[in-house]
XYZ file of C-alpha atoms in Angstrom:
469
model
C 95.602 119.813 83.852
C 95.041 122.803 81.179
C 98.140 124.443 79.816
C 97.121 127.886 81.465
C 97.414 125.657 84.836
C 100.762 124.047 83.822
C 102.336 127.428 83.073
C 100.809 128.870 86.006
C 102.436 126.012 88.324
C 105.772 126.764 86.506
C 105.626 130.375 87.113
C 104.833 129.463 91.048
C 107.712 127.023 91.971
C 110.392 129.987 90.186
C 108.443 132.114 92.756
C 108.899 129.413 95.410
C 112.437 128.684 95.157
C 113.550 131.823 95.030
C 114.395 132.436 91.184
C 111.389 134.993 90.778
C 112.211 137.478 94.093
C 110.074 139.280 95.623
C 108.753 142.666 93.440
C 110.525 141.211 90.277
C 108.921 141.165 87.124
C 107.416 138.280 85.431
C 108.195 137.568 82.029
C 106.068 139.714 79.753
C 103.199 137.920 78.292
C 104.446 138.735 74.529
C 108.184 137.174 75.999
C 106.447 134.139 77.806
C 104.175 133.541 74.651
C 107.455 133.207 72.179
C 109.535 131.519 75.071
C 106.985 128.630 76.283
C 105.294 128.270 73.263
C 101.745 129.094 74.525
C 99.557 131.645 73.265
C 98.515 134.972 74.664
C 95.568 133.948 76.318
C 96.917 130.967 77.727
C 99.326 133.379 79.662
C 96.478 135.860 80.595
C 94.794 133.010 82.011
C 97.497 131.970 83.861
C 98.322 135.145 85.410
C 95.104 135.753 86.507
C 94.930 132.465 88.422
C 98.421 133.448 90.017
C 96.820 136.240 90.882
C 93.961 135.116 92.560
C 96.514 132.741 94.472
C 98.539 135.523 95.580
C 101.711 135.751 94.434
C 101.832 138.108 91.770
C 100.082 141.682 90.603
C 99.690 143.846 88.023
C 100.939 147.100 87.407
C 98.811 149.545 85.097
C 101.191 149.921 82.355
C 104.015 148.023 83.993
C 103.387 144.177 83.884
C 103.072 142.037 86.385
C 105.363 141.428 89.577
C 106.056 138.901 92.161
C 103.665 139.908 95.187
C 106.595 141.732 97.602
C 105.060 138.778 100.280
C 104.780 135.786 98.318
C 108.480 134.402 99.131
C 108.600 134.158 102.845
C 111.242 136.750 104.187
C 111.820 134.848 107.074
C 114.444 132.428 108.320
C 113.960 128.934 108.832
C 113.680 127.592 112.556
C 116.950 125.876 113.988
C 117.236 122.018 114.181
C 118.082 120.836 117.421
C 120.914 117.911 116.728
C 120.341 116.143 120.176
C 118.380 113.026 120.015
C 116.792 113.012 123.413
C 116.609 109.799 125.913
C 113.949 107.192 125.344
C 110.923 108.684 127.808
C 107.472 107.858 128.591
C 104.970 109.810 127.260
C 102.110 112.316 129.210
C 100.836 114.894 126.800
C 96.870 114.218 126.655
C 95.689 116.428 129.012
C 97.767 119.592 127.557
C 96.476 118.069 124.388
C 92.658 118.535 125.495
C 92.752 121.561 126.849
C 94.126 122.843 122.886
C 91.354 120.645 121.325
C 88.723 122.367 123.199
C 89.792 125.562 122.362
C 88.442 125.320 118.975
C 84.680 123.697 119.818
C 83.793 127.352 119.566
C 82.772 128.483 116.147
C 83.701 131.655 116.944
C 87.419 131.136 117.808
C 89.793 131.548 114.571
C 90.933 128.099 114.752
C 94.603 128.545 113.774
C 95.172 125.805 116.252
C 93.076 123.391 114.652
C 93.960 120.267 113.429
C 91.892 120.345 110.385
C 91.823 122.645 107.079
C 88.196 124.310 106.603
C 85.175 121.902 105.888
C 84.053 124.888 103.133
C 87.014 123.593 101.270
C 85.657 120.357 100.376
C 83.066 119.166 97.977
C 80.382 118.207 100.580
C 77.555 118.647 98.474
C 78.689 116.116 95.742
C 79.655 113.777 98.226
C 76.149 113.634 99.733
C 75.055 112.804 95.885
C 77.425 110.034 95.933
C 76.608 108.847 99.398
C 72.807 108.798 98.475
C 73.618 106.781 95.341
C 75.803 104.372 96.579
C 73.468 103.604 99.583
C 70.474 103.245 96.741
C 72.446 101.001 95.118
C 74.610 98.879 97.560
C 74.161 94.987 97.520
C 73.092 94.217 101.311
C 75.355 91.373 101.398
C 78.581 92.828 100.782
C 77.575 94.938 104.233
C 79.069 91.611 105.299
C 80.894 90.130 103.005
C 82.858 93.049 102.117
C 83.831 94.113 106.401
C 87.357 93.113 105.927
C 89.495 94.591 103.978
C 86.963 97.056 103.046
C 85.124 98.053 100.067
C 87.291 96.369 96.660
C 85.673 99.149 94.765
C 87.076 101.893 96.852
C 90.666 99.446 97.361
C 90.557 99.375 93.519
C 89.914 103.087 92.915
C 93.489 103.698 95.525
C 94.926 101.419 94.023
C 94.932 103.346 90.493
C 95.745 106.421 92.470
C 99.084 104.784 93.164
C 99.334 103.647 89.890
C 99.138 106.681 88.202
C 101.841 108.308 90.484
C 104.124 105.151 89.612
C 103.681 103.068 92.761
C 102.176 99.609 92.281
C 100.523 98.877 95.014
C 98.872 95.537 95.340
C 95.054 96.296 96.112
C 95.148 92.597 98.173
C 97.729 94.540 100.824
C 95.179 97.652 101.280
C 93.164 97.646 104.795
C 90.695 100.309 105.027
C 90.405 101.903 108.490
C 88.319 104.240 110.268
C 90.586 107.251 109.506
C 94.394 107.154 109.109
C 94.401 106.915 113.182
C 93.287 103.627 113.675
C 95.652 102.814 110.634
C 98.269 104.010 112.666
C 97.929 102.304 115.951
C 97.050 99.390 114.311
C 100.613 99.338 112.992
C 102.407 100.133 116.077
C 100.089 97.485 118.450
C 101.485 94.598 115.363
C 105.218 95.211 115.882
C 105.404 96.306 119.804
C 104.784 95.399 122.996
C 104.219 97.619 125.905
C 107.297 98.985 127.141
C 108.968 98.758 123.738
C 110.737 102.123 122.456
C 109.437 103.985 119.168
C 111.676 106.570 117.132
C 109.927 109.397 116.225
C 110.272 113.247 115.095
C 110.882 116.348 117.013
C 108.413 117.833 116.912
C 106.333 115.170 116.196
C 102.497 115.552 115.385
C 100.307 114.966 119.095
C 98.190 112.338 117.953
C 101.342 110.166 117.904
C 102.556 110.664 121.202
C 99.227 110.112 122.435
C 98.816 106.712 120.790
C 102.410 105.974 122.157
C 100.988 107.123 125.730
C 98.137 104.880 125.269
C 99.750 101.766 124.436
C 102.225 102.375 127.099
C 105.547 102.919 124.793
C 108.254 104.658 124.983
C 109.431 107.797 122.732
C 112.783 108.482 121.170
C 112.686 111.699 119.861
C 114.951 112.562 116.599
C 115.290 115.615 115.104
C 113.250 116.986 112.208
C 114.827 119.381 109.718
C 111.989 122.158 108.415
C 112.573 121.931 104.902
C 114.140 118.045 104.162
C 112.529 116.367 107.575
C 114.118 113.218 110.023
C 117.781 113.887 110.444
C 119.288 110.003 109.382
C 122.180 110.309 110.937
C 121.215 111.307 114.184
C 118.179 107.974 113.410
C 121.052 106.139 112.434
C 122.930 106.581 115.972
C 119.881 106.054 117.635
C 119.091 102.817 115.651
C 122.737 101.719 117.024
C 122.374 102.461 120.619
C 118.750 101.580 121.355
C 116.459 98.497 120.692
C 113.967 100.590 118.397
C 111.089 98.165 117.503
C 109.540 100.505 114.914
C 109.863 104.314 113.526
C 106.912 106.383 112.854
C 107.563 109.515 110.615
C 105.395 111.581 108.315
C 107.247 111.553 104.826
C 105.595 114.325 103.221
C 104.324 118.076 104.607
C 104.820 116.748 108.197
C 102.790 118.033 110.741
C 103.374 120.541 112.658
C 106.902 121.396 110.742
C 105.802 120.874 106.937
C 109.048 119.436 105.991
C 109.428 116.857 103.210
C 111.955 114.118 102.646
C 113.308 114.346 98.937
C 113.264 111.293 97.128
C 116.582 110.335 97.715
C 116.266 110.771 101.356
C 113.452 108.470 101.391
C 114.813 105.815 100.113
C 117.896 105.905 102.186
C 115.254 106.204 105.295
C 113.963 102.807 103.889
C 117.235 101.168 103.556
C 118.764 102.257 107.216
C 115.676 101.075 108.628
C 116.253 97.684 106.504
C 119.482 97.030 107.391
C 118.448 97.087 111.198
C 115.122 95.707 110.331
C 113.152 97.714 111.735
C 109.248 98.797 110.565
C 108.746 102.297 109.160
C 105.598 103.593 110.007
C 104.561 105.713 106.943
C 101.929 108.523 108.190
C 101.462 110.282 104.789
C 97.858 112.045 105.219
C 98.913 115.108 103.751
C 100.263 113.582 100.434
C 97.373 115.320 98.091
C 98.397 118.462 99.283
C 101.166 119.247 97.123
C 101.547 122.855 95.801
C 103.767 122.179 92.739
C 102.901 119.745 89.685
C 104.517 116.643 91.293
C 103.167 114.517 93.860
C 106.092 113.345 96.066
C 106.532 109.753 96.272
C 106.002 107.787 99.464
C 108.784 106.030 101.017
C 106.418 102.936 100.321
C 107.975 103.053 96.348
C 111.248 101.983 97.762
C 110.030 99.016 100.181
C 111.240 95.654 98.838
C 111.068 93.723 101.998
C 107.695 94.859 103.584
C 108.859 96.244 105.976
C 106.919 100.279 105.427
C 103.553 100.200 107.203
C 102.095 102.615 104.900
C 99.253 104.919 106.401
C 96.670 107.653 104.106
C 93.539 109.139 104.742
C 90.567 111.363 102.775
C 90.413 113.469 106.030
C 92.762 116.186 104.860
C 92.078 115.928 100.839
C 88.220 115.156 100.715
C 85.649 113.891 103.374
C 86.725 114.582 107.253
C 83.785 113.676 108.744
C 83.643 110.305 106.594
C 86.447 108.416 109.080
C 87.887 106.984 105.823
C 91.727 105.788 105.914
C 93.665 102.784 104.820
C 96.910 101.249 104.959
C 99.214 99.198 103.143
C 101.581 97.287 105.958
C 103.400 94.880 103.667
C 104.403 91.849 105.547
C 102.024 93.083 108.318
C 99.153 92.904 106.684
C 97.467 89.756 107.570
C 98.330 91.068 111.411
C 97.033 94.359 111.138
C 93.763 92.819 109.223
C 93.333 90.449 112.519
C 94.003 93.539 114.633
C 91.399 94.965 113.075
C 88.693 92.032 113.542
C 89.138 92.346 116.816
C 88.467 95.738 117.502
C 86.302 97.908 115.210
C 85.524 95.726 112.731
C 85.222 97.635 109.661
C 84.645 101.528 108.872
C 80.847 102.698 107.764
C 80.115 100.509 104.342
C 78.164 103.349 103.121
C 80.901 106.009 103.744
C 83.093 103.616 101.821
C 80.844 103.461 99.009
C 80.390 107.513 98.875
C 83.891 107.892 98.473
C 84.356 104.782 95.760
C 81.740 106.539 93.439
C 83.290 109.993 94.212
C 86.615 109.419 93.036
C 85.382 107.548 90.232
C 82.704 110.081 88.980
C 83.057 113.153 91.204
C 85.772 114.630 89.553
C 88.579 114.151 92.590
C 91.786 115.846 90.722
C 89.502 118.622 89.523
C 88.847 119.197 93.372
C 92.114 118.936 94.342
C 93.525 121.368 91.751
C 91.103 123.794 93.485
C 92.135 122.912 97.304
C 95.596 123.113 96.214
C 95.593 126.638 94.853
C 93.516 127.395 98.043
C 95.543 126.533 100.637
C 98.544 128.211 98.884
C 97.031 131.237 98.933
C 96.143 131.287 102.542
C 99.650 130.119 103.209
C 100.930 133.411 101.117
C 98.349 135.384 103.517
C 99.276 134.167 106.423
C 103.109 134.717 105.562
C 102.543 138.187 104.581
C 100.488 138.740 107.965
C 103.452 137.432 110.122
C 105.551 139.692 107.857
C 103.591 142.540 109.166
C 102.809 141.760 112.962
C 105.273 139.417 114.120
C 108.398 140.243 115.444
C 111.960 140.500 113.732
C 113.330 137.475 115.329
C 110.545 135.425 113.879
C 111.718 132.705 112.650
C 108.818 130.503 110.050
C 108.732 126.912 107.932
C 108.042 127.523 104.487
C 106.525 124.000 103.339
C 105.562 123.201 99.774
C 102.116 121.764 100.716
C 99.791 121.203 103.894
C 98.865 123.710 105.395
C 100.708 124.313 108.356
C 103.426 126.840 109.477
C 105.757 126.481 112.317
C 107.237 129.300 114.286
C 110.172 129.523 115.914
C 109.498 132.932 118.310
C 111.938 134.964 120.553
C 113.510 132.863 123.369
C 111.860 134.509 125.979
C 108.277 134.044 124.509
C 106.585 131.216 126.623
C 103.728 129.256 124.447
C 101.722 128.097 127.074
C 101.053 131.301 128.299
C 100.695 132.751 124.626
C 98.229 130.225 124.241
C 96.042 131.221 126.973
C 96.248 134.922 126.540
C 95.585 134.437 122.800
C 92.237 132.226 123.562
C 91.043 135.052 125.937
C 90.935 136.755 122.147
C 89.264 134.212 120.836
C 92.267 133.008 119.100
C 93.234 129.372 119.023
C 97.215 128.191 118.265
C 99.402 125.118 118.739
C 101.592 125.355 121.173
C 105.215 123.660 121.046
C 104.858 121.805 124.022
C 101.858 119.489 122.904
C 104.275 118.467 120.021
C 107.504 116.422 122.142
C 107.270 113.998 124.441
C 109.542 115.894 126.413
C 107.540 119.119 126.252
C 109.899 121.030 124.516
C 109.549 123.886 122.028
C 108.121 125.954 124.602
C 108.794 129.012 122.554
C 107.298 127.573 119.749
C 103.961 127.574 118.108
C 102.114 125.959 114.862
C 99.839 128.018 112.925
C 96.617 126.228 110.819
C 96.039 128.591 107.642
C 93.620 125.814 106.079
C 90.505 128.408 106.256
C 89.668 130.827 103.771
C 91.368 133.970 104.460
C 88.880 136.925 106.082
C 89.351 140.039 107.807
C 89.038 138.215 110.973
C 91.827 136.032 110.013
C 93.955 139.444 109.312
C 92.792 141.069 112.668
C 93.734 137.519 115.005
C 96.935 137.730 113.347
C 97.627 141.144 114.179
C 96.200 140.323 117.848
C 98.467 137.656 118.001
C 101.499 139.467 116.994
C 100.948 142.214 119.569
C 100.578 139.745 122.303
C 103.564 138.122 121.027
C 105.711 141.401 121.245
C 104.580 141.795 124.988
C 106.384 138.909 126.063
């Protein structure tokens, strides 16, 4: 990272937390020159980028100021405390009808699962693809089926590394996507029937994998900002035969919360001391918006007992179907899963991404995507500023790139959902999030396309249909 980048990542989490308010000045660039120890231009530069990224702007003859939108003013949305009963789960079909709504490409897909393909590298990725194909050994088409490709396992492997986990590359599976990661977890430590802890809200795909493998959901409250509420898991834990506990760690979808460290690791040792397997979705991990990546709750597993689950959908290649996972005592039971069902993922896509991360320039991207996505969060936040009403309540994560809203009780999300796709507007609504259908006056917003006019005008659409209810 360049020093202009550093300071400008400093600057950013003072505006994040609060310390910087909104329409306060920024240090002076003379001041921040003598105070950080950079020079002049190194501050230019990094004002300019904060610029671009939305959350400050200059003054003629003034300085520069924190954008009066950057800090959401919002409040956060309330945590229900009630862990609901253990339940079956029957979401698909309200699922479907949400995943249609963005086939069109002319719908703003704030409902979408997925941040914008523009975002990605695609280009360089083809070079890789077309090199590694040129160059790949036909026998390891076989040889190399299960686990996956050691050269890709290898280049994850010092991924971890760097960010102080040492992960043995022997334990990684590769997977078609961070899906088939997932249920390959759950089908090694359940049986149908069996119950499941999971968040509230939790992310669809999960309830519909529970659904499919006939199991049953108990739902536990997520906090916005510091995710699963452990006590209430703890209770639960007590009271119910749990056989395993999926949660997402880190930017959780659809809330964006984020377990701190220490929080993690007293997820991992609850879920010890009952032994019971943690599920680790953490496909959002890359997506950080300060200068430290959190660390999985896979750094504090000394029993394996965390089934730990990533993906290059939401950092790199969607359309590649590339995951993996790391399932610790699992892992020879997950890899036989796997052998008898899809076999392995594409060997080529494999070897695209292998070469890409070693020669493609991978953090450089991700620097970019980063800054991005933080920007169109700071847009988006300043458009429900504007349109939505009072009572609005709004997550404010520190990477992903979802929001959650909590909207005025009487505002039904179903319906919302339907009159918003009449104007060509797709959202998220609550229900398709619980196995219990709740959050009905809830939605989740996508901001992981560039920002456009049309973004601007579906927003303001939105926000006038929202104030009709």
């Amino acid at each position: 990272m360049k020093r202009y980048e550093k300071f400008a990542d400093d600057i950013a989490e003072l505006i994040r937390t609060g310390v910087l308010g909104p329409g306060q000045r920024v240090p002076s660039v003379r001041y921040a020159s003598q105070t950080y120890g950079v020079s002049p231009s190194t501050v230019f530069q990094a004002y300019y980028l904060l610029e671009r990224r939305g959350l400050i702007r200059a003054r003629p003859r003034s300085g520069y100021f924190v954008n009066t939108h950057a800090p959401s003013p919002f409040s956060e949305p309330v945590v229900s405390e009630q862990v609901h009963e253990s339940t079956e789960v029957d979401v698909s079909e309200l699922v479907f009808s949400v995943l249609d709504s963005i086939k069109d490409p002319n719908t703003v897909p704030f409902g979408s699962a997925f941040p914008s393909p523009m975002l990605f590298p695609l280009p360089r990725l083809a070079r890789s693809l077309a090199s590694a194909s040129r160059e790949m050994d036909p026998r390891l088409v076989v040889t190399d089926m299960s686990p996956g490709n050691p050269q890709l396992r290898r280049q994850i492997a010092l991924r971890y590394m760097v960010g102080g986990l040492m992960l043995p590359m022997e334990e990684l599976l590769i997977t078609n996507g961070a899906l088939e990661a997932l249920n390959l977890c759950l089908q090694a430590v359940t049986e149908p029937g069996d119950l499941v802890a999971i968040e509230a809200p939790a992310f669809y795909a999960c309830l519909q994998v529970l659904e499919r493998l006939k199991l049953k959901a108990v739902e536990i409250p997520v906090h916005p900002r510091d995710g699963i509420d452990l006590n209430a898991l703890a209770q639960t834990l007590e009271r119910y035969p749990i056989k395993a506990c999926w949660t997402m760690t880190s930017f959780q979808n659809p809330m964006g919360a984020t377990l701190p460290e220490a929080k993690k690791q007293a997820l991992v040792e609850l879920l010890r001391g009952h032994q019971v397997p943690l599920i680790e979705d953490d496909v959002y991990a890359e997506l950080y918006y300060g200068q430290q990546a959190p660390k999985p709750a896979k750094a504090f597993d000394t029993e394996g007992l965390v089934m730990h689950c990533g993906s290059f959908a939401k950092s790199l290649a969607p359309g590649y179907r590339v995951g993996w996972v790391a399932a610790g005592r699992f892992a020879q039971k997950v890899e036989r899963l796997k052998l008898m069902t899809s076999l392995c993922p594409s060997m080529p896509a494999q070897a695209a991404i292998a070469d890409y991360l070693q020669h493609g320039g991978y953090d450089r991207h991700l620097r970019k995507l980063r800054y991005a996505l933080e920007e169109q969060q700071s847009a988006m936040l300043a458009a429900i500023a504007r349109y939505f009403p009072a009572q609005t309540r709004v997550s404010q994560p520190a990477g992903g790139y979802f929001l959650w809203l909590e909207l005025p009780e009487q505002t039904d999300s179903l319906k919302l959902f339907q009159m918003a796709l009449a104007q060509g507007i797709s959202i998220a609504p609550g229900p398709i999030f619980s196995a219990t259908q709740r959050f009905r006056n809830c939605i989740r917003l996508n901001y992981g396309s560039p920002w456009t006019e049309a973004s601007e005008k579906a927003m303001e659409t939105l926000g006038r249909i929202v104030r009709s209810f």
